[in-house]
JSON list of C-alpha atoms in Angstrom, two decimals:
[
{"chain": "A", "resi": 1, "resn": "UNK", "atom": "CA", "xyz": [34.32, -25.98, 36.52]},
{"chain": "A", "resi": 2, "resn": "UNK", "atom": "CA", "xyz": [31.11, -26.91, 38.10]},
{"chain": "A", "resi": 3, "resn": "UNK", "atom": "CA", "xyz": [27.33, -25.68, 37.88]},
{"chain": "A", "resi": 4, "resn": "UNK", "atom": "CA", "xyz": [25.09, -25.63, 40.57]},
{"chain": "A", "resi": 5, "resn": "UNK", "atom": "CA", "xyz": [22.44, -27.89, 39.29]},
{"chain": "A", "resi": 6, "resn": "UNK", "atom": "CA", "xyz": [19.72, -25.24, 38.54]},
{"chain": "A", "resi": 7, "resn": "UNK", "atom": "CA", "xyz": [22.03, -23.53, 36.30]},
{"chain": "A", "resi": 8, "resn": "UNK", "atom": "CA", "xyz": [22.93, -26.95, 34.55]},
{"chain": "A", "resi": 9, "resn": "UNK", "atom": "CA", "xyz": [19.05, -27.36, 34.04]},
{"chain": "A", "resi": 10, "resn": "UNK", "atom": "CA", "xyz": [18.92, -23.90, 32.82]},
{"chain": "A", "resi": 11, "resn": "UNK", "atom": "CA", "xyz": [21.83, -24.17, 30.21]},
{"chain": "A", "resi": 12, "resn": "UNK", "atom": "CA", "xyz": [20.08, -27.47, 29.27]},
{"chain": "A", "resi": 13, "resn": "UNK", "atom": "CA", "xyz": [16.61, -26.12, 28.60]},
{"chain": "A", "resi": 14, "resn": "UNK", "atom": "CA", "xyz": [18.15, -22.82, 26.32]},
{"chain": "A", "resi": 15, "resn": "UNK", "atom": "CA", "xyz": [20.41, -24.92, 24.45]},
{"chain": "A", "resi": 16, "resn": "UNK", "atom": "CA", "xyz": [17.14, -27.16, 23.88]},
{"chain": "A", "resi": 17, "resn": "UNK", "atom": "CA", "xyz": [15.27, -24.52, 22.69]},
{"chain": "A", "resi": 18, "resn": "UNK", "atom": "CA", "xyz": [17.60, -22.72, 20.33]},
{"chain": "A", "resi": 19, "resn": "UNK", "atom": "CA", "xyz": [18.23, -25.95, 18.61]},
{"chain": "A", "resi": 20, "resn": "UNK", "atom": "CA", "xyz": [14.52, -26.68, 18.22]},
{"chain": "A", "resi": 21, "resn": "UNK", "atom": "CA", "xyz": [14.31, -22.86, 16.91]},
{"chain": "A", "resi": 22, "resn": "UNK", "atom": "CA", "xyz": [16.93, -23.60, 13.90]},
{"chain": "A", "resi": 23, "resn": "UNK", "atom": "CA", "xyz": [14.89, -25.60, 12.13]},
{"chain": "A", "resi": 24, "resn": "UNK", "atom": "CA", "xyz": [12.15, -23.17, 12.00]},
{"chain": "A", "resi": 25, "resn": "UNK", "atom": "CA", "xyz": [11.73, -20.80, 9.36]},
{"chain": "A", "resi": 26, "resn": "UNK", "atom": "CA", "xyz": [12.90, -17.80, 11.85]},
{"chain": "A", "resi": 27, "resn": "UNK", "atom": "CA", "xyz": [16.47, -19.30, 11.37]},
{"chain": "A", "resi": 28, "resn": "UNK", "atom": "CA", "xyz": [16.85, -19.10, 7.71]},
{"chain": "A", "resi": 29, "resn": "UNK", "atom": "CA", "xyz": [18.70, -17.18, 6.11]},
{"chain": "A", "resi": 30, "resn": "UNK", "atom": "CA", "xyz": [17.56, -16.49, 3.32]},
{"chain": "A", "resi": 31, "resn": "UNK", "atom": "CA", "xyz": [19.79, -15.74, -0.15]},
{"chain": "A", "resi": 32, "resn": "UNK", "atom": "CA", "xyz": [19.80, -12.10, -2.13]},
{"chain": "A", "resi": 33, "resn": "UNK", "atom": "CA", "xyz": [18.09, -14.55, -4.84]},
{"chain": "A", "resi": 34, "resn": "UNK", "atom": "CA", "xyz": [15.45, -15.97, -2.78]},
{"chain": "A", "resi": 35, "resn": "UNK", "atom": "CA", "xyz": [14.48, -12.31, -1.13]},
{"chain": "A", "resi": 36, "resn": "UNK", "atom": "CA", "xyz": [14.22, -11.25, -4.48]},
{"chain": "A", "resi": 37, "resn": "UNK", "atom": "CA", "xyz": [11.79, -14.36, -5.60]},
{"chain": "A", "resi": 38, "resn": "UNK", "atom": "CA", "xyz": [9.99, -13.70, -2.51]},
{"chain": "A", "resi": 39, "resn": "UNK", "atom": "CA", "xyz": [9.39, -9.38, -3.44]},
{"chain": "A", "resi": 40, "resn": "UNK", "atom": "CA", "xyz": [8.25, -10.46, -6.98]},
{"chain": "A", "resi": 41, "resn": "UNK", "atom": "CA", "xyz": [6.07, -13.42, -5.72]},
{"chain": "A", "resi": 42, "resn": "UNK", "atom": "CA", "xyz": [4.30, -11.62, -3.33]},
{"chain": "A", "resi": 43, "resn": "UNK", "atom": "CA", "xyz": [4.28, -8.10, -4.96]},
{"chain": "A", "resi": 44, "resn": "UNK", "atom": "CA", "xyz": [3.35, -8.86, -8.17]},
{"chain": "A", "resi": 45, "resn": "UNK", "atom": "CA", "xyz": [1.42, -11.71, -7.83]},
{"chain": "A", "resi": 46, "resn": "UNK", "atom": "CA", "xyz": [3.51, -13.18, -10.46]},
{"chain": "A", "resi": 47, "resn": "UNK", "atom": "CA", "xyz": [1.41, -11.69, -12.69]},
{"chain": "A", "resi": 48, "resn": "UNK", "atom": "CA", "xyz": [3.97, -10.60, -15.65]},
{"chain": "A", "resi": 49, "resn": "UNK", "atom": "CA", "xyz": [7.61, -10.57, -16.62]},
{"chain": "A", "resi": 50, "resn": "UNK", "atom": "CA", "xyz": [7.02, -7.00, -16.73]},
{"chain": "A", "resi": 51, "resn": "UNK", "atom": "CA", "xyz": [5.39, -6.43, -13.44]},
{"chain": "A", "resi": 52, "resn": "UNK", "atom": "CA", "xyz": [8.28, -8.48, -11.52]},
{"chain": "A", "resi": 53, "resn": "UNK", "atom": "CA", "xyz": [10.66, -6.45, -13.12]},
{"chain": "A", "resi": 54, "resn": "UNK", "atom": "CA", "xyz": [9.82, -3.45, -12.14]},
{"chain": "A", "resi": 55, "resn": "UNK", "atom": "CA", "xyz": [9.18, -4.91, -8.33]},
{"chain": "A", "resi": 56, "resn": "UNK", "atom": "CA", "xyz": [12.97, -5.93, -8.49]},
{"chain": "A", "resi": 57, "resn": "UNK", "atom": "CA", "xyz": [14.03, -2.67, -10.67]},
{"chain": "A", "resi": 58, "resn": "UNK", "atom": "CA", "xyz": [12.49, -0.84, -7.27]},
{"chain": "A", "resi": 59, "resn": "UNK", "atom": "CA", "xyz": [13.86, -3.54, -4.88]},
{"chain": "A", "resi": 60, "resn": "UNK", "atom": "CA", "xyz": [17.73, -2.85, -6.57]},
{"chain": "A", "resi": 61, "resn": "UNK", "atom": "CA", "xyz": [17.48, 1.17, -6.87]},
{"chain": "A", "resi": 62, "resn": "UNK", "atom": "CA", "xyz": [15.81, 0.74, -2.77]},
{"chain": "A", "resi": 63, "resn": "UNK", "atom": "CA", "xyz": [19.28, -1.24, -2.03]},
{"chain": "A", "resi": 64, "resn": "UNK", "atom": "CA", "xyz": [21.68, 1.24, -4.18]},
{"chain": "A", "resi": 65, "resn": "UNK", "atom": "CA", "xyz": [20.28, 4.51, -3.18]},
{"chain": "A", "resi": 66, "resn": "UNK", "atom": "CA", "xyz": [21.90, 4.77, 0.44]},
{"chain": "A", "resi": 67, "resn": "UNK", "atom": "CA", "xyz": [18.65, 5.14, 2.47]},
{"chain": "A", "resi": 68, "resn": "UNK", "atom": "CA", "xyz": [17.59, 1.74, 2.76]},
{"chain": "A", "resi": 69, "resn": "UNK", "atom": "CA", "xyz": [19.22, -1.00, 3.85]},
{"chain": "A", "resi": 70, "resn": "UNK", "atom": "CA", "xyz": [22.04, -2.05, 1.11]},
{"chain": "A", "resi": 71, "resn": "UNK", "atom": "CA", "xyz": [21.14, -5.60, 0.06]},
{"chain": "A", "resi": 72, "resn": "UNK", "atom": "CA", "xyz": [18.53, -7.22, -1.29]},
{"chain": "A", "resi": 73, "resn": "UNK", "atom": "CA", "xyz": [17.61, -9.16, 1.96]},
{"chain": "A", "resi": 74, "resn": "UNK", "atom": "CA", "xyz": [17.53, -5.96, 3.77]},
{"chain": "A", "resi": 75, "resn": "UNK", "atom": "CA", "xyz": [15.47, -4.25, 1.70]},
{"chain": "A", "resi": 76, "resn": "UNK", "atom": "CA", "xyz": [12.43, -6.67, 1.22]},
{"chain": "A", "resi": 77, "resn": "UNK", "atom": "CA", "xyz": [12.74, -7.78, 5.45]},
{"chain": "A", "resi": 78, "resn": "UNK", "atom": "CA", "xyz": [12.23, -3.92, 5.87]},
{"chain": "A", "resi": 79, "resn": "UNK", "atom": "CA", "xyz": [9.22, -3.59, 8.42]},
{"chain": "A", "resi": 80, "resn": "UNK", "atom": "CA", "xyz": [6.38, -2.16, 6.69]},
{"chain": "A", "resi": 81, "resn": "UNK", "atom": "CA", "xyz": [7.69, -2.07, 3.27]},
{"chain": "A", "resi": 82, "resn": "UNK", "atom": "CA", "xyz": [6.74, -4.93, 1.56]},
{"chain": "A", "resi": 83, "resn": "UNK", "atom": "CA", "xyz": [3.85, -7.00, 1.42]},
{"chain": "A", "resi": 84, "resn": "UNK", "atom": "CA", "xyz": [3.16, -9.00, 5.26]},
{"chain": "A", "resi": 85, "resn": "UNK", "atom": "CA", "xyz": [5.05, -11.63, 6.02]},
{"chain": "A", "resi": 86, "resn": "UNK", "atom": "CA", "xyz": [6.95, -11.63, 2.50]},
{"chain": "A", "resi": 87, "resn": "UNK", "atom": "CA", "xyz": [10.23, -13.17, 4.42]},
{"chain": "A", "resi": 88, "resn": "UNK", "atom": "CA", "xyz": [8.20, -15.56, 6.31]},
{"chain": "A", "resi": 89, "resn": "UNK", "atom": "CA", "xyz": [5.34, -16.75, 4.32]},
{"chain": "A", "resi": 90, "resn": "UNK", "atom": "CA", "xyz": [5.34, -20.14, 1.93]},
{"chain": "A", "resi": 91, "resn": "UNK", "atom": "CA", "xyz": [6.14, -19.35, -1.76]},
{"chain": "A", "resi": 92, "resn": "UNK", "atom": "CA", "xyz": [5.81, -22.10, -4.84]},
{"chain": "A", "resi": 93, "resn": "UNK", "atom": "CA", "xyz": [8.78, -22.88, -6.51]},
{"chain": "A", "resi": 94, "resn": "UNK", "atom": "CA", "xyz": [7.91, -20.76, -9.78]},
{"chain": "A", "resi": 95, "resn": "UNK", "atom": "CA", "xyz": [10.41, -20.98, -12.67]},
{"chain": "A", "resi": 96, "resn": "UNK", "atom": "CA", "xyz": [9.61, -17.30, -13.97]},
{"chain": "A", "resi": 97, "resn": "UNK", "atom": "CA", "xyz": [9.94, -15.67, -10.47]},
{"chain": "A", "resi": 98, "resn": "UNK", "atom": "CA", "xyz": [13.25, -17.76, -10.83]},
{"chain": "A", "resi": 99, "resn": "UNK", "atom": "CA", "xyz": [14.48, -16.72, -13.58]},
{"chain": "A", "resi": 100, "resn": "UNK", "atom": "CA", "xyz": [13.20, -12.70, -13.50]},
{"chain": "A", "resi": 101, "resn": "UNK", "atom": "CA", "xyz": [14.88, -12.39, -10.28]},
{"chain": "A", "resi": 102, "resn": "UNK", "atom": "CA", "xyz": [17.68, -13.42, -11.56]},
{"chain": "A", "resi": 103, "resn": "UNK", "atom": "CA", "xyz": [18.02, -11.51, -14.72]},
{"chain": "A", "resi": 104, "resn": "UNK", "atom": "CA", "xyz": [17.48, -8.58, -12.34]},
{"chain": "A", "resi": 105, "resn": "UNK", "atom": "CA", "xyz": [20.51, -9.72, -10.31]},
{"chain": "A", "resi": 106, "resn": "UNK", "atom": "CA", "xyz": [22.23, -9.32, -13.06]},
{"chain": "A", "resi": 107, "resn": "UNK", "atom": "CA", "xyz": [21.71, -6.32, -14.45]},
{"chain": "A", "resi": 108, "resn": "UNK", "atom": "CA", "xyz": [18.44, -6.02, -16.12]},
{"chain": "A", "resi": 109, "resn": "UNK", "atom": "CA", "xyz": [15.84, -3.02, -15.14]},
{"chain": "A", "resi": 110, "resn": "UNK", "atom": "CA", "xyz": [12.43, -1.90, -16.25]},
{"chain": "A", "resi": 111, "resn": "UNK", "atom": "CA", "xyz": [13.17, 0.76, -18.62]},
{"chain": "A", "resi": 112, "resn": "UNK", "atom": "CA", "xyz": [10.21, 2.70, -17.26]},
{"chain": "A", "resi": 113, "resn": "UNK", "atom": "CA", "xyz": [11.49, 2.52, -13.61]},
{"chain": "A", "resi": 114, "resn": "UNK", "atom": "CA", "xyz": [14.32, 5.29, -13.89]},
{"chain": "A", "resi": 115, "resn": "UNK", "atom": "CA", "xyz": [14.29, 5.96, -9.89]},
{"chain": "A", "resi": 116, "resn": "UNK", "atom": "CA", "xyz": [11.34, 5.21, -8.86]},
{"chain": "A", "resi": 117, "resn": "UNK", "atom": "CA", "xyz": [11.96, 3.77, -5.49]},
{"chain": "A", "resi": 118, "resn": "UNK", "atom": "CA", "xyz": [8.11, 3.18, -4.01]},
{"chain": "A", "resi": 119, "resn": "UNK", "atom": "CA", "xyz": [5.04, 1.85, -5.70]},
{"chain": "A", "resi": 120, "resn": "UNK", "atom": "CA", "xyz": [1.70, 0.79, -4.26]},
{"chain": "A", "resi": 121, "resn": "UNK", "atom": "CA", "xyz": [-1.17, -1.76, -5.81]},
{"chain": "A", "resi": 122, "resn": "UNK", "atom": "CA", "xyz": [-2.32, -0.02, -8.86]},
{"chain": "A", "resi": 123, "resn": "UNK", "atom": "CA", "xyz": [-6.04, 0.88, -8.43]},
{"chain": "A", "resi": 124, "resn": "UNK", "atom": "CA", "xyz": [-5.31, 2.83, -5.01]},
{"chain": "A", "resi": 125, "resn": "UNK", "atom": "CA", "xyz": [-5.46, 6.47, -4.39]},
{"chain": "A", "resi": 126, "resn": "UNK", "atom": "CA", "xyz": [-3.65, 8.80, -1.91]},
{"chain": "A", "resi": 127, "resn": "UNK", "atom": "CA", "xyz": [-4.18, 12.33, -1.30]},
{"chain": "A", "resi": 128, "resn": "UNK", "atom": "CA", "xyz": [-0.53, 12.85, -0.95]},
{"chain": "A", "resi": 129, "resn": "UNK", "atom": "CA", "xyz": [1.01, 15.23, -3.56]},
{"chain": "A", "resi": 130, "resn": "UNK", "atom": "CA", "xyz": [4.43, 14.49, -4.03]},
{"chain": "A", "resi": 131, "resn": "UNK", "atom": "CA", "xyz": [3.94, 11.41, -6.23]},
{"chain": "A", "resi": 132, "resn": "UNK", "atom": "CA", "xyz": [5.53, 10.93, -9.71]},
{"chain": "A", "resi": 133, "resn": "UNK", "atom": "CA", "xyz": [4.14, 8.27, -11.39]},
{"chain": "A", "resi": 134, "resn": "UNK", "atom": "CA", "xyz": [6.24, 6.23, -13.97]},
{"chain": "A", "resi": 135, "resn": "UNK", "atom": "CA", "xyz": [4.87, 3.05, -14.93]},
{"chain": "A", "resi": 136, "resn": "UNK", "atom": "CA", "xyz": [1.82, 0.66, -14.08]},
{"chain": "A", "resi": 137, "resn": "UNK", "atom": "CA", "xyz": [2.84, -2.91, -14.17]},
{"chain": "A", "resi": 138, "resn": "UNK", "atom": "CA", "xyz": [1.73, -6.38, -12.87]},
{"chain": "A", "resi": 139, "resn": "UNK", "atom": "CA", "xyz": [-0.93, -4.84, -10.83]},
{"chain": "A", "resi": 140, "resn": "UNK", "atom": "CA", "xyz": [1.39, -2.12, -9.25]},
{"chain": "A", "resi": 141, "resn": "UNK", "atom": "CA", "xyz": [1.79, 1.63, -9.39]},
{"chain": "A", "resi": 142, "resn": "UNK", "atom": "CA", "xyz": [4.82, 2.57, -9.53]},
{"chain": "A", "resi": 143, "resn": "UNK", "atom": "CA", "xyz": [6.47, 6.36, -8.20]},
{"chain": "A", "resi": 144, "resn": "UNK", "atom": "CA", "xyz": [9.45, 8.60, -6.95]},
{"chain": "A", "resi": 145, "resn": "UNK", "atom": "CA", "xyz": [8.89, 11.16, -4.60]},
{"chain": "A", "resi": 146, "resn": "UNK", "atom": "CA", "xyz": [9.38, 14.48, -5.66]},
{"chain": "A", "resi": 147, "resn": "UNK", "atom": "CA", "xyz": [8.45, 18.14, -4.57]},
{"chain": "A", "resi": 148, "resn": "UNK", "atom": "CA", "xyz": [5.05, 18.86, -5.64]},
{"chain": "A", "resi": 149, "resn": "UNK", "atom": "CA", "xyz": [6.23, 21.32, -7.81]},
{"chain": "A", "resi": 150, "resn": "UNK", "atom": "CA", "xyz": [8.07, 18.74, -9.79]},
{"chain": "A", "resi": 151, "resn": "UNK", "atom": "CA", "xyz": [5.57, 16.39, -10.24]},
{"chain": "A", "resi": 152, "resn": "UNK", "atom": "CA", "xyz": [4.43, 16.27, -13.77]},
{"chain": "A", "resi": 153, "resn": "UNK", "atom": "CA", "xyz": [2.34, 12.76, -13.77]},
{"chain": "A", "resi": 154, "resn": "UNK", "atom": "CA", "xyz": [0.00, 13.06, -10.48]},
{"chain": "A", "resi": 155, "resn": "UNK", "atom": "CA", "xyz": [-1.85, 10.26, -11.33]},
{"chain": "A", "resi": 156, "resn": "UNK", "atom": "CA", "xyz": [-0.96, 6.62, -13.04]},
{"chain": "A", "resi": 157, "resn": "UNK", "atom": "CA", "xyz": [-0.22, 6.06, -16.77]},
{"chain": "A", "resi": 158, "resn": "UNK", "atom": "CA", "xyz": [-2.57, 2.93, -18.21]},
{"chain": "A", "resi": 159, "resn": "UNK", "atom": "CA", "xyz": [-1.04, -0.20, -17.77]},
{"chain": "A", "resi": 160, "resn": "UNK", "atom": "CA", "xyz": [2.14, -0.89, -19.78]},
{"chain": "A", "resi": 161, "resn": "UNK", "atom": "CA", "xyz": [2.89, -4.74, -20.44]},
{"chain": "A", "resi": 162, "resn": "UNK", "atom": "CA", "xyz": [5.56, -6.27, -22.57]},
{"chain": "A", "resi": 163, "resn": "UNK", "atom": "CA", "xyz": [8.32, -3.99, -22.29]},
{"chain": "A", "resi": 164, "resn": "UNK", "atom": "CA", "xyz": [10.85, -6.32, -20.93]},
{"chain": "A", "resi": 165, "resn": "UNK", "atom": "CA", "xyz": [10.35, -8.67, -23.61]},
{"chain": "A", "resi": 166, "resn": "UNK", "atom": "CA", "xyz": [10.69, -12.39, -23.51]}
]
């Protein structure tokens, strides 16, 4: 089959492009253990065991619960969830990231998580009123939804560290 010569030039210039695109960070895909490196990285500054924890504890009960998206990957690429450019942005290989989001992978929760499914950087107020808090970690708040009627902590507990262990 033959192509008019335009076309040809045309093919030529996509093809071009796409390959130059797959070497750019827009073509990665990434792994279920690298999204959730990158959610305790950049949410919780990487500030304790504890606080990535719970980031991943929300990140797992987010992909489990049925409305989010159901992986890992999914969850922490979901527009305007997670910190700006969390899929896109550089990250430092950091053994303890490693290794937390791992043990997380595995298994391992917070214990003070339960359900909580949202949090928000500890320190901040809203005026909403349907906001249970259960734990404040690595610099985090962290809540479930509930009617207001329910709620029976409207406001953060003190910082809990060190009960993840190791």
């Amino acid at each position: 089959m033959t192509f008019p010569i335009p076309a040809l030039r045309t093919a030529l210039s996509l093809t071009t492009v796409v390959f130059a695109l797959a070497g750019c960070s827009l073509f990665h895909r990434h792994t279920e253990q690298e999204c959730m490196e990158r959610a305790m990285y950049f949410e919780s500054n990487r500030s304790s065991r504890d606080g990535m924890i719970a980031v991943g504890s929300v990140v797992m009960n987010r992909a489990q619960s049925g409305r989010f998206p159901g992986s890992v990957c999914g969850v922490v690429g979901q527009k305007g969830q997670f910190a700006r450019g969390i899929m896109s942005q550089r990250m430092r290989s950091d053994p303890k990231v490693q290794e937390a989001a791992r043990s997380v992978l595995k298994g391992e929760r917070h214990p003070m998580i339960g359900n909580a499914m949202f949090f928000h950087t500890a320190g901040h107020s809203f005026s909403y009123d349907n906001m249970h808090y259960v734990l404040v970690a690595g610099g985090n708040a962290f809540y479930e939804k509930r009617a207001s009627s329910l709620v029976t902590q409207p406001v953060p507990p003190p910082a809990i560290e060190g009960l993840t262990g190791r």
